[in-house]
mmCIF file of C-alpha atoms in Angstrom:
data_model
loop_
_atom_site.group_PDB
_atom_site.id
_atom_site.type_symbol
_atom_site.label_atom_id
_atom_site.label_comp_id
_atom_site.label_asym_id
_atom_site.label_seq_id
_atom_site.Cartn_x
_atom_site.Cartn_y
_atom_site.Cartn_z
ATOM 1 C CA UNK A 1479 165.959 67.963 -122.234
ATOM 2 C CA UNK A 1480 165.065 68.779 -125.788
ATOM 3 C CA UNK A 1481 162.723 65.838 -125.857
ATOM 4 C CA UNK A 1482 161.113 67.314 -122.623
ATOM 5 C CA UNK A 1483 160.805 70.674 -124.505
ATOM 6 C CA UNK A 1484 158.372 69.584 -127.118
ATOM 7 C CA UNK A 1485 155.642 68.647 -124.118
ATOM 8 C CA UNK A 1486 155.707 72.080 -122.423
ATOM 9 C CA UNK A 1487 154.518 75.565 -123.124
ATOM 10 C CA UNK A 1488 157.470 77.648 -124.615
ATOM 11 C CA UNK A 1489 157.390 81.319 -125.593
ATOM 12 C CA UNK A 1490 158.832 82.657 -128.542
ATOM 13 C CA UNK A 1491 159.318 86.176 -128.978
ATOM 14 C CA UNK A 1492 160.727 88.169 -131.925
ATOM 15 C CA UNK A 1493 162.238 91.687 -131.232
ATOM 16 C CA UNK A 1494 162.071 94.600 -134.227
ATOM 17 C CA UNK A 1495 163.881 97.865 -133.901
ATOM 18 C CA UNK A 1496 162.457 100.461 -136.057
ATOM 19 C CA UNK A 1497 163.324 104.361 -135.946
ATOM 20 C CA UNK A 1498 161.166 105.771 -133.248
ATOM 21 C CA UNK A 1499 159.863 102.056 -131.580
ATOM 22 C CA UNK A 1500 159.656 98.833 -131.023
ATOM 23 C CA UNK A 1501 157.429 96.206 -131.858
ATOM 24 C CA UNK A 1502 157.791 92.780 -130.912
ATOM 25 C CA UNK A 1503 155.468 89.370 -132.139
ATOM 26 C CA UNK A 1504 155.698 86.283 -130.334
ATOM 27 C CA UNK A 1505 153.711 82.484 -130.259
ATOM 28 C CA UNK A 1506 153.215 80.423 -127.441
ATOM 29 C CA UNK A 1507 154.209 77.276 -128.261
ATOM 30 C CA UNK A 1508 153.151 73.216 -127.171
ATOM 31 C CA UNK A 1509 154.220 70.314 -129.370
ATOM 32 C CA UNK A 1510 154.912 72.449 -132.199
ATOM 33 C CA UNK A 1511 151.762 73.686 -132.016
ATOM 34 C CA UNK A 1512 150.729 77.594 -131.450
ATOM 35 C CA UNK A 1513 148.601 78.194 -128.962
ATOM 36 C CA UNK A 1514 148.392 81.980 -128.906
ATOM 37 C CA UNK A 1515 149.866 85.232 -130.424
ATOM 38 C CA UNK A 1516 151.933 88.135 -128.370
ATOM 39 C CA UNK A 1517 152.129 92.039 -130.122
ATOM 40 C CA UNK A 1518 153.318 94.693 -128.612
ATOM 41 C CA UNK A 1519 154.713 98.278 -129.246
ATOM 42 C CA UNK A 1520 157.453 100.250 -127.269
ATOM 43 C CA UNK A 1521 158.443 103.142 -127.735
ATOM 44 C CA UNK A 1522 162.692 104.236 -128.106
ATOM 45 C CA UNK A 1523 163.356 106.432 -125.387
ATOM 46 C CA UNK A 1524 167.043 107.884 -125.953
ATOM 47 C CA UNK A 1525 169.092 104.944 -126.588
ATOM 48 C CA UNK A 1526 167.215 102.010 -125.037
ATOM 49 C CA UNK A 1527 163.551 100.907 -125.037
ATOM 50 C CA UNK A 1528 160.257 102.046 -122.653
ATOM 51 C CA UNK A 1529 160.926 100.279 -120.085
ATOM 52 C CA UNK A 1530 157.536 98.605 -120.347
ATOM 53 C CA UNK A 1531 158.964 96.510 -122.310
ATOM 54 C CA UNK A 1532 160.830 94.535 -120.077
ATOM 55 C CA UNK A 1533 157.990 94.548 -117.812
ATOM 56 C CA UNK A 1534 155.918 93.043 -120.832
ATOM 57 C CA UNK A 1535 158.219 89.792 -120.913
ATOM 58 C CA UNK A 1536 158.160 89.654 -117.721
ATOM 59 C CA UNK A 1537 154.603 89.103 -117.356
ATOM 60 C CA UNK A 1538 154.072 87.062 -120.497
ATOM 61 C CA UNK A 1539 156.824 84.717 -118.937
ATOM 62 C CA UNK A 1540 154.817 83.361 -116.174
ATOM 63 C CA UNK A 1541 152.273 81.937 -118.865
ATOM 64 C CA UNK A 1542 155.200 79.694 -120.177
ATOM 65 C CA UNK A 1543 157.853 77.506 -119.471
ATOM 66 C CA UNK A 1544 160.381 78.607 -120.707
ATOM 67 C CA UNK A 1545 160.824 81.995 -122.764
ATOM 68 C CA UNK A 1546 162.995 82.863 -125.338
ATOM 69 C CA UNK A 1547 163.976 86.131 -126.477
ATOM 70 C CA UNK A 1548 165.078 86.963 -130.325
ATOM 71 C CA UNK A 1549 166.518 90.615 -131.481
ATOM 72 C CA UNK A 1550 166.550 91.327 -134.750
ATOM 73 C CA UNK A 1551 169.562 93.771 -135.479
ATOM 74 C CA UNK A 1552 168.988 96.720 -136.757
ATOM 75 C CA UNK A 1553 172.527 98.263 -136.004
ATOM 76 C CA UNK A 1554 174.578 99.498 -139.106
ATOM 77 C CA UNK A 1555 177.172 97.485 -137.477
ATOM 78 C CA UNK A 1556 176.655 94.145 -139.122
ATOM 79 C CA UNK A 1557 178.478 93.142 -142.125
ATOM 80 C CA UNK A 1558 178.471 90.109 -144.348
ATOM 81 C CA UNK A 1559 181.362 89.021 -146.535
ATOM 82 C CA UNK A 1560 182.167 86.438 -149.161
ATOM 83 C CA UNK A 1561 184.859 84.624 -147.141
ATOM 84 C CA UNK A 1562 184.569 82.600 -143.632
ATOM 85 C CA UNK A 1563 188.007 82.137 -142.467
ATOM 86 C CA UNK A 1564 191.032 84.570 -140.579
ATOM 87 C CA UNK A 1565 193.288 84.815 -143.708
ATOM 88 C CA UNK A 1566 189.315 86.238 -145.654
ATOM 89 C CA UNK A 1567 188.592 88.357 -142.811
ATOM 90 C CA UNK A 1568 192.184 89.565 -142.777
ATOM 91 C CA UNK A 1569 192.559 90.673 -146.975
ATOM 92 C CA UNK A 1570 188.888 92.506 -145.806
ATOM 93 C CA UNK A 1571 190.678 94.505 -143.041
ATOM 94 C CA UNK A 1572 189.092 92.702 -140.271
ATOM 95 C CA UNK A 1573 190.485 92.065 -137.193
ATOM 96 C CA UNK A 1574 188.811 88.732 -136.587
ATOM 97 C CA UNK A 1575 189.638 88.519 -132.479
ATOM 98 C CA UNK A 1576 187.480 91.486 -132.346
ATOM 99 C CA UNK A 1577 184.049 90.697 -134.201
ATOM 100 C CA UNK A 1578 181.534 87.520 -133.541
ATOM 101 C CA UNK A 1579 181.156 85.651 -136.939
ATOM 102 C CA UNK A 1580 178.794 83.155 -137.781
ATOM 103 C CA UNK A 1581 179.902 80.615 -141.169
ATOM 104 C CA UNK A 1582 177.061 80.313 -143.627
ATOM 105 C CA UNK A 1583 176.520 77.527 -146.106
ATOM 106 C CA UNK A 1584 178.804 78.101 -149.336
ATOM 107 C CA UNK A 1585 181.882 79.866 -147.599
ATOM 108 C CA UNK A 1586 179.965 83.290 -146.579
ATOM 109 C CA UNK A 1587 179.834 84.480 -143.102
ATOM 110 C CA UNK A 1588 178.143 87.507 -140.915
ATOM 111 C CA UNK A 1589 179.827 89.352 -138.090
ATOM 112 C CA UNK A 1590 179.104 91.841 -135.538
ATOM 113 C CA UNK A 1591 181.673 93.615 -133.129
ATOM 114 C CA UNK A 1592 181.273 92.353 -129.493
ATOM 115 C CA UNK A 1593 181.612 95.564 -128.385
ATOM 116 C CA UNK A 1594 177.569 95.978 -130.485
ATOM 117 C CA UNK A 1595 176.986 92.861 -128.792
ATOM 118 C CA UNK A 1596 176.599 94.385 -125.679
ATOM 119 C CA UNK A 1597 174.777 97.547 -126.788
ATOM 120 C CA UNK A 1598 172.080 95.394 -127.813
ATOM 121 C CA UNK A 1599 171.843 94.288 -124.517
ATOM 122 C CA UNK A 1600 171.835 97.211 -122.934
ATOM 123 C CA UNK A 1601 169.027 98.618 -125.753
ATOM 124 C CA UNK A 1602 167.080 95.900 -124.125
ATOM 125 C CA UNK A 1603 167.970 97.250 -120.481
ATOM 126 C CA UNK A 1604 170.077 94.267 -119.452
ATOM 127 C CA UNK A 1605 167.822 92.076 -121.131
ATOM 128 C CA UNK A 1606 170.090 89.508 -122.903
ATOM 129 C CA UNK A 1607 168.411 88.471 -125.749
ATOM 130 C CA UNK A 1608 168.843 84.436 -126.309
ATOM 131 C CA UNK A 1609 169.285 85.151 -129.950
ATOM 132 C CA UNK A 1610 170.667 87.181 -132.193
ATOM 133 C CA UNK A 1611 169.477 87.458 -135.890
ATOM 134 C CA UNK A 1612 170.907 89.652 -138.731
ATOM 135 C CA UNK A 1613 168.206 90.801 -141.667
ATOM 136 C CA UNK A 1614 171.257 88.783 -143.698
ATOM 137 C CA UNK A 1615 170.281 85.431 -142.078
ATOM 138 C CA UNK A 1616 166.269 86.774 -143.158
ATOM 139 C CA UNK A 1617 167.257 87.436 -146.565
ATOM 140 C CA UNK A 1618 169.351 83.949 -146.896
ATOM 141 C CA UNK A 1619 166.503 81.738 -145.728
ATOM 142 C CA UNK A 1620 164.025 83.923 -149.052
ATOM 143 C CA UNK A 1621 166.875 83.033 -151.443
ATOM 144 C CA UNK A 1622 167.104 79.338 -150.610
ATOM 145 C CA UNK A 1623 163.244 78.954 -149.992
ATOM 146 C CA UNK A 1624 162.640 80.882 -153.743
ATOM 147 C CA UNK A 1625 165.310 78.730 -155.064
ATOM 148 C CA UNK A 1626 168.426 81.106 -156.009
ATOM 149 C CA UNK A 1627 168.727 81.949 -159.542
ATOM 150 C CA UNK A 1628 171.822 81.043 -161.391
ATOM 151 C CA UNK A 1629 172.174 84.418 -162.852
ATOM 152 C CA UNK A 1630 174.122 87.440 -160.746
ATOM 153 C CA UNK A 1631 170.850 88.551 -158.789
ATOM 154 C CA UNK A 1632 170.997 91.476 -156.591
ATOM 155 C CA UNK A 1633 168.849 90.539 -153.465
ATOM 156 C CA UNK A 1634 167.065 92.532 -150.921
ATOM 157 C CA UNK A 1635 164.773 92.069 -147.424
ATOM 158 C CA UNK A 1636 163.398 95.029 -147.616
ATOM 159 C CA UNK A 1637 162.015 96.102 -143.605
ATOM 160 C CA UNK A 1638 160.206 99.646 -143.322
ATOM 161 C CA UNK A 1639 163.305 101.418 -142.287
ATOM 162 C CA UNK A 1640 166.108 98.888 -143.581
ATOM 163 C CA UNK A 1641 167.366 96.941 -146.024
ATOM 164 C CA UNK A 1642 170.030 94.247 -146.404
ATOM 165 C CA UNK A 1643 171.137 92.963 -149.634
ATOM 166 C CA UNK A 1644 173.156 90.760 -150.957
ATOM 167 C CA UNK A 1645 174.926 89.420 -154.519
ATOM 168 C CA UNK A 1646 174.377 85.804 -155.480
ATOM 169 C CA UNK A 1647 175.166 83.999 -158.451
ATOM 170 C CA UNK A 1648 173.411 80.721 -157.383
ATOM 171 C CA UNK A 1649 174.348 80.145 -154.622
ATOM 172 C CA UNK A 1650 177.910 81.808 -154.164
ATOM 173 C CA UNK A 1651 177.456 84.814 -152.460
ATOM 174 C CA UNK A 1652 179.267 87.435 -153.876
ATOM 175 C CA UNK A 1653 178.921 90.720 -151.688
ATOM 176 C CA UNK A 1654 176.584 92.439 -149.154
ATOM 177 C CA UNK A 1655 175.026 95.778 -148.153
ATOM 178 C CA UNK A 1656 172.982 96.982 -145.041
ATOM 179 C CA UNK A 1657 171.000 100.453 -145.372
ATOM 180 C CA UNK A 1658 169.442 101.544 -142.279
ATOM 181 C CA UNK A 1659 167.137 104.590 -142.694
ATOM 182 C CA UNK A 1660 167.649 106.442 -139.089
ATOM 183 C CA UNK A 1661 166.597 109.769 -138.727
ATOM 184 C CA UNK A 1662 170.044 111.044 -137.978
ATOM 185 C CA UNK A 1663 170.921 109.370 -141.013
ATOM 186 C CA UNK A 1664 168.626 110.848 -143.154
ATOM 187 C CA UNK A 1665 169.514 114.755 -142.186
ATOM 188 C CA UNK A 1666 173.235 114.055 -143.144
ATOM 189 C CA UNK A 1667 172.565 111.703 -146.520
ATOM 190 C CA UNK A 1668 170.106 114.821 -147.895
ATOM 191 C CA UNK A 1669 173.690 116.494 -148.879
ATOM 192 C CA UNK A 1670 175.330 113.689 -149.942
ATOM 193 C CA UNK A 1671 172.700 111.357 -151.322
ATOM 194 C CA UNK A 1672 171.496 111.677 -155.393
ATOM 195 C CA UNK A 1673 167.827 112.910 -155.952
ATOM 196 C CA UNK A 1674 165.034 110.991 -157.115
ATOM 197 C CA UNK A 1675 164.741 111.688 -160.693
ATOM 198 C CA UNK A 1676 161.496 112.654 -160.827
ATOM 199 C CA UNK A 1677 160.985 111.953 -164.869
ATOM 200 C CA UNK A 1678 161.390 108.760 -164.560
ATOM 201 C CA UNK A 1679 158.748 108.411 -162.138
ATOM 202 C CA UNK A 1680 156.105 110.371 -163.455
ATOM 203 C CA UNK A 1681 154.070 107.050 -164.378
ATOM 204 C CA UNK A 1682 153.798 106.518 -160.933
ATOM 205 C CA UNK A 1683 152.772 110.370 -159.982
ATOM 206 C CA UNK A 1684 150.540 110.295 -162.784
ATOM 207 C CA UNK A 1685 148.114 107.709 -161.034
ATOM 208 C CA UNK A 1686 148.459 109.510 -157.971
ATOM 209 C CA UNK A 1687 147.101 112.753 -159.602
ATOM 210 C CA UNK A 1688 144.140 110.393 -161.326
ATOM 211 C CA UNK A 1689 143.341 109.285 -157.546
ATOM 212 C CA UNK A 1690 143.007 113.076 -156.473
ATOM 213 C CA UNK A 1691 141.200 114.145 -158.937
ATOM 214 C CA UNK A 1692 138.865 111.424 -158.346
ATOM 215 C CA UNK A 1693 138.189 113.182 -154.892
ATOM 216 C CA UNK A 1694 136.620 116.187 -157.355
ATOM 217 C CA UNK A 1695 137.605 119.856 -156.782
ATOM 218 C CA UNK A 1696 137.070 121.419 -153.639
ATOM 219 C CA UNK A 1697 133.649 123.127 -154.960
ATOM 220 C CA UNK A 1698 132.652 119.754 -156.021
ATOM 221 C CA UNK A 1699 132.904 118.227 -152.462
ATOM 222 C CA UNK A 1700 130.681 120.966 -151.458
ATOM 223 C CA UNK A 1701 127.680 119.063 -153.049
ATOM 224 C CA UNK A 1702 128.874 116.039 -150.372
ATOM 225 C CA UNK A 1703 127.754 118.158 -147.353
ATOM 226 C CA UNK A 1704 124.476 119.788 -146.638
ATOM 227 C CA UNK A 1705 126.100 122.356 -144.504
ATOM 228 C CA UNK A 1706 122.877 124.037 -143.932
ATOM 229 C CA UNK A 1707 121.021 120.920 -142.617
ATOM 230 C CA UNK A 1708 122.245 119.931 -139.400
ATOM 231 C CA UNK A 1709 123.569 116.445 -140.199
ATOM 232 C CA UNK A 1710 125.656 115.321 -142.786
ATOM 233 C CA UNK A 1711 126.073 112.101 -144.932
ATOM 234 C CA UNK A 1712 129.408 110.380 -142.883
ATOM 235 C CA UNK A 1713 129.244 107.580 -145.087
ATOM 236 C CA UNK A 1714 130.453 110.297 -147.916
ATOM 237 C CA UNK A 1715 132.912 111.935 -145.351
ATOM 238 C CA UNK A 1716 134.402 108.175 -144.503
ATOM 239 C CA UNK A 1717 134.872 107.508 -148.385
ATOM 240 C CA UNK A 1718 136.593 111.064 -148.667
ATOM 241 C CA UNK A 1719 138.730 110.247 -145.732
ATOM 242 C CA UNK A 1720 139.995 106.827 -146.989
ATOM 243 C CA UNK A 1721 140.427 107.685 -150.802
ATOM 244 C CA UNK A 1722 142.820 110.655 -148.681
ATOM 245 C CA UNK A 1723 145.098 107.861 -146.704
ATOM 246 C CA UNK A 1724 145.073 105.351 -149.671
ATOM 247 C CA UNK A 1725 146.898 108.052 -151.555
ATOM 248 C CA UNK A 1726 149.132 109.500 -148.935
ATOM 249 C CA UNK A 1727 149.795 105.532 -148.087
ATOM 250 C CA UNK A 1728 150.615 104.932 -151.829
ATOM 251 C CA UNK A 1729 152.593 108.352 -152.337
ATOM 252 C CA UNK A 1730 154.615 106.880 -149.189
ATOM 253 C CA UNK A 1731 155.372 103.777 -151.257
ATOM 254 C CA UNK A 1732 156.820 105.885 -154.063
ATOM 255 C CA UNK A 1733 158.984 107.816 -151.875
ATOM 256 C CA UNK A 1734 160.075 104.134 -150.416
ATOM 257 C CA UNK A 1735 160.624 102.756 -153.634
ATOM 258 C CA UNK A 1736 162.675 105.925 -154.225
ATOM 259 C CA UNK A 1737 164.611 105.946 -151.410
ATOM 260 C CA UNK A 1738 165.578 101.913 -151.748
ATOM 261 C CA UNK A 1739 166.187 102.456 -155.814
ATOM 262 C CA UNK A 1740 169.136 105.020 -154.487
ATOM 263 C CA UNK A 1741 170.219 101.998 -152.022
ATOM 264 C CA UNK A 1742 170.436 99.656 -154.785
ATOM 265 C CA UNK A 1743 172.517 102.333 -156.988
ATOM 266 C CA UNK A 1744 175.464 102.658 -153.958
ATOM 267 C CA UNK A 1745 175.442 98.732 -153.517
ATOM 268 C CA UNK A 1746 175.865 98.187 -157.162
ATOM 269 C CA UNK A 1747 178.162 100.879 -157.254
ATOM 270 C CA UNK A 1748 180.512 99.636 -154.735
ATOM 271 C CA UNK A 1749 180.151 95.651 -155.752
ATOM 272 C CA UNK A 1750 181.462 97.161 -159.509
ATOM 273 C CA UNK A 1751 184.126 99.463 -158.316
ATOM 274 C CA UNK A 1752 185.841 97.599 -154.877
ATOM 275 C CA UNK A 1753 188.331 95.116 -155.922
ATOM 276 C CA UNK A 1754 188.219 92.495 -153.113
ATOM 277 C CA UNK A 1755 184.892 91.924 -154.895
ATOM 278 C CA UNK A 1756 184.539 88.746 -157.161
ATOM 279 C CA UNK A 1757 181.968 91.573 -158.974
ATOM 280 C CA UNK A 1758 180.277 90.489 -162.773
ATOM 281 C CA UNK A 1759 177.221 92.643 -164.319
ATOM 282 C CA UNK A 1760 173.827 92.285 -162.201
ATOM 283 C CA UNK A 1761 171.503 90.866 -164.149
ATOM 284 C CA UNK A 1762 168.299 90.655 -162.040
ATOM 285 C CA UNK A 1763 167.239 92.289 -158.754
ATOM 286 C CA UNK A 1764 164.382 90.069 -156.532
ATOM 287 C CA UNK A 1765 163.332 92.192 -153.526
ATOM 288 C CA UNK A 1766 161.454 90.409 -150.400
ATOM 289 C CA UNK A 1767 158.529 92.743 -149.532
ATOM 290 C CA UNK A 1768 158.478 91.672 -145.688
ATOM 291 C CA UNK A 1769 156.423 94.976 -144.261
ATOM 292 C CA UNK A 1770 154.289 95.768 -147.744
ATOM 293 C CA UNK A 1771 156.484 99.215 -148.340
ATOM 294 C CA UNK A 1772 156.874 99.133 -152.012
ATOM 295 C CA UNK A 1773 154.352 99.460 -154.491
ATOM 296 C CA UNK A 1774 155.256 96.663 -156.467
ATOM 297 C CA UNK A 1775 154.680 97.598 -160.020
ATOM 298 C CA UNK A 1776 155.486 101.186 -159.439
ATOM 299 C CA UNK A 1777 159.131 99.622 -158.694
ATOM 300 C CA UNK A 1778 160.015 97.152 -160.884
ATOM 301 C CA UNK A 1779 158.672 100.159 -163.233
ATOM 302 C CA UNK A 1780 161.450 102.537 -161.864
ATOM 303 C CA UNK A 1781 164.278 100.349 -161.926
ATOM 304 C CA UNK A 1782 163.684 98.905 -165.546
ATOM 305 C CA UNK A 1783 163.584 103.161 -166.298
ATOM 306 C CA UNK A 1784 166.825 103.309 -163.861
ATOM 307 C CA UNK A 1785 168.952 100.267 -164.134
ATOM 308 C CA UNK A 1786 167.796 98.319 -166.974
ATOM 309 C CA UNK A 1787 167.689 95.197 -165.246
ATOM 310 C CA UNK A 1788 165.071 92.699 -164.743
ATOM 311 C CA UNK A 1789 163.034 92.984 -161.334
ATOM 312 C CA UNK A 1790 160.586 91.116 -159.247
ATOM 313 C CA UNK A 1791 158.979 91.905 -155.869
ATOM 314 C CA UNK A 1792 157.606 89.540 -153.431
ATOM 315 C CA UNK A 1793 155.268 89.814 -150.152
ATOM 316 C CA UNK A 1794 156.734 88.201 -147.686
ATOM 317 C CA UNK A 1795 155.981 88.328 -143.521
ATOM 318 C CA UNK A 1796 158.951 89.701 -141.579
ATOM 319 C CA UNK A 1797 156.896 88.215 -138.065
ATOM 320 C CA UNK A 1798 156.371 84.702 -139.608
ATOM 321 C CA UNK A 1799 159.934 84.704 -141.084
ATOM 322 C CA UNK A 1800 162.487 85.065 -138.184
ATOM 323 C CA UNK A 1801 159.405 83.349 -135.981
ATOM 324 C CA UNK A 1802 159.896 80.174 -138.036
ATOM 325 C CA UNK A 1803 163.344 80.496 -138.107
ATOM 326 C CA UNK A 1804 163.730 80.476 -133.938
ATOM 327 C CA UNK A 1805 161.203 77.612 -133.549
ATOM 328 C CA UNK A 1806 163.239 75.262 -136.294
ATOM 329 C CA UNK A 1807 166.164 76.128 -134.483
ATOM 330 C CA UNK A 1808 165.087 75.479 -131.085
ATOM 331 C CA UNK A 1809 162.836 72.267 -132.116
ATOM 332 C CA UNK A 1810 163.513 69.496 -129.470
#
């Protein structure tokens, strides 16, 4: 049947659950080769998708074969631990007849409860998705591919609204953290959650300010409009307008960077201080870019200020990743 497989049209397609939508990206596939690209955008209605969604696949279907579905989970409800086995799971608190776990190489596992299981589903409106992914399984495959350093690296696949990071030292994995930035989540972690120190950032303000004041005063853009003519140059006005969402796009990647740096602080913070850790001192954080939302000097800037640690960021493509994933799994 596999054999078979390789010969026919397949359809891939890769679910992402952001705050207020979500996207999907998908490849038609013949003989390992693409033959055509699927994007879409749904919106979150409540607790489940638009249910255009469902309508979507179902159309896109009938161009294939066969059609497989991938989710993505975005639920805080994932965990990751250094241990793979009942009497692990049990010093952890876990009650392993209740949870799904999937063994990684080196002793590690992920696990979801199967009661989240079926929420995904019903996210998808009874859609059961023929795979299930965790941003862990993401961030493994970047660790392995950029070949795992042998010092204690703090790791992160960093998503728009998420991030899940782990704690290697080669490849032993050590501990693991998921951060999900939901909006409900971000109204109660204002109390609780530290504030950007600002000082330490000022660097990255500082350009900001140079790009504004590159836009000139307000007199100044005066001169760019003859508003007693009846036409205007719009090839001024289009240069003002995209300086404008440059900056507000790079001001967004500060308050990202800001946001994540406070991440990083509680995952450290809890790897140091929780005994059932194997924990050591951090000596390098690598973060995997995968929807451009850090700025990349601006960051490893902050965290040499903050942490004191050595940092690196790479761009890397969230689609492409889990996509390649799914079709290596599913090869014939």
């Amino acid at each position: 049947m596999s054999f078979i497989r390789s010969f026919i049209k397949n359809l891939y397609v890769c679910v992402f659950v952001d705050n207020t939508e979500c996207s999907i990206f998908g490849k038609f596939v013949k003989n390992q080769s693409d033959l055509g690209i699927v994007e879409a955008d749904f919106e979150i209605i409540e607790k489940h998708i638009d249910f255009k969604f469902n309508d979507y696949i179902k159309k896109n279907t009938k161009k294939a074969h066969s059609t497989y579905v991938a989710l993505l989970l975005s639920t805080k409800k994932q965990w990751a631990l250094p241990v793979a086995d009942r009497v692990g799971y049990n010093q952890f608190g876990v009650n392993y007849n209740e949870v799904q776990v999937v063994n990684m190489p080196g002793g590690w596992s992920i696990f979801i409860s199967n009661d989240e299981i079926a929420n995904q589903t019903k996210f998808l409106n009874g859609l059961k998705p023929d795979l299930l992914y965790s941003p862990y399984v993401l961030l493994y495959e970047k660790i392995c591919e950029f070949r795992a350093d042998d010092r204690i690296t703090l790791y992160v696949y960093a998503q728009d609204t998420s991030s899940a990071m782990m704690v290697f030292a080669g490849l032993e994995m050590h501990y693991a953290a998921y951060f999900y930035e939901g909006e409900e989540e971000k109204m109660a972690e204002e109390d609780i959650m530290a504030p950007i120190n600002i000082a330490d950032i000022d660097n990255i303000i500082a350009k900001e300010d140079d790009k504004f004041s590159a836009l000139n005063a307000l007199n100044d853009l005066d001169d760019n409009f003859e508003l007693n003519e009846q036409f205007c140059d719009m090839t001024k006005v289009e240069d003002v307008e995209r300086s404008g969402a440059q900056i507000e796009e790079s001001l967004q990647k500060v308050g990202r960077s800001g946001n994540m740096l406070n991440d990083i602080k509680e995952a450290m913070k809890e790897y140091y201080r929780n005994p059932l850790y194997q924990s050591d001192f951090i000596e390098k954080i690598v973060v995997f870019d995968s929807q451009d939302v850090l700025d990349e000097q601006s960051f490893i800037d902050v965290v040499g200020h903050e942490i004191f640690v050595d940092s690196a960021v790479f761009k890397v493509n969230r689609n492409e990743d889990l996509l390649n994933i799914i079709k290596r799994e599913l090869k014939p």
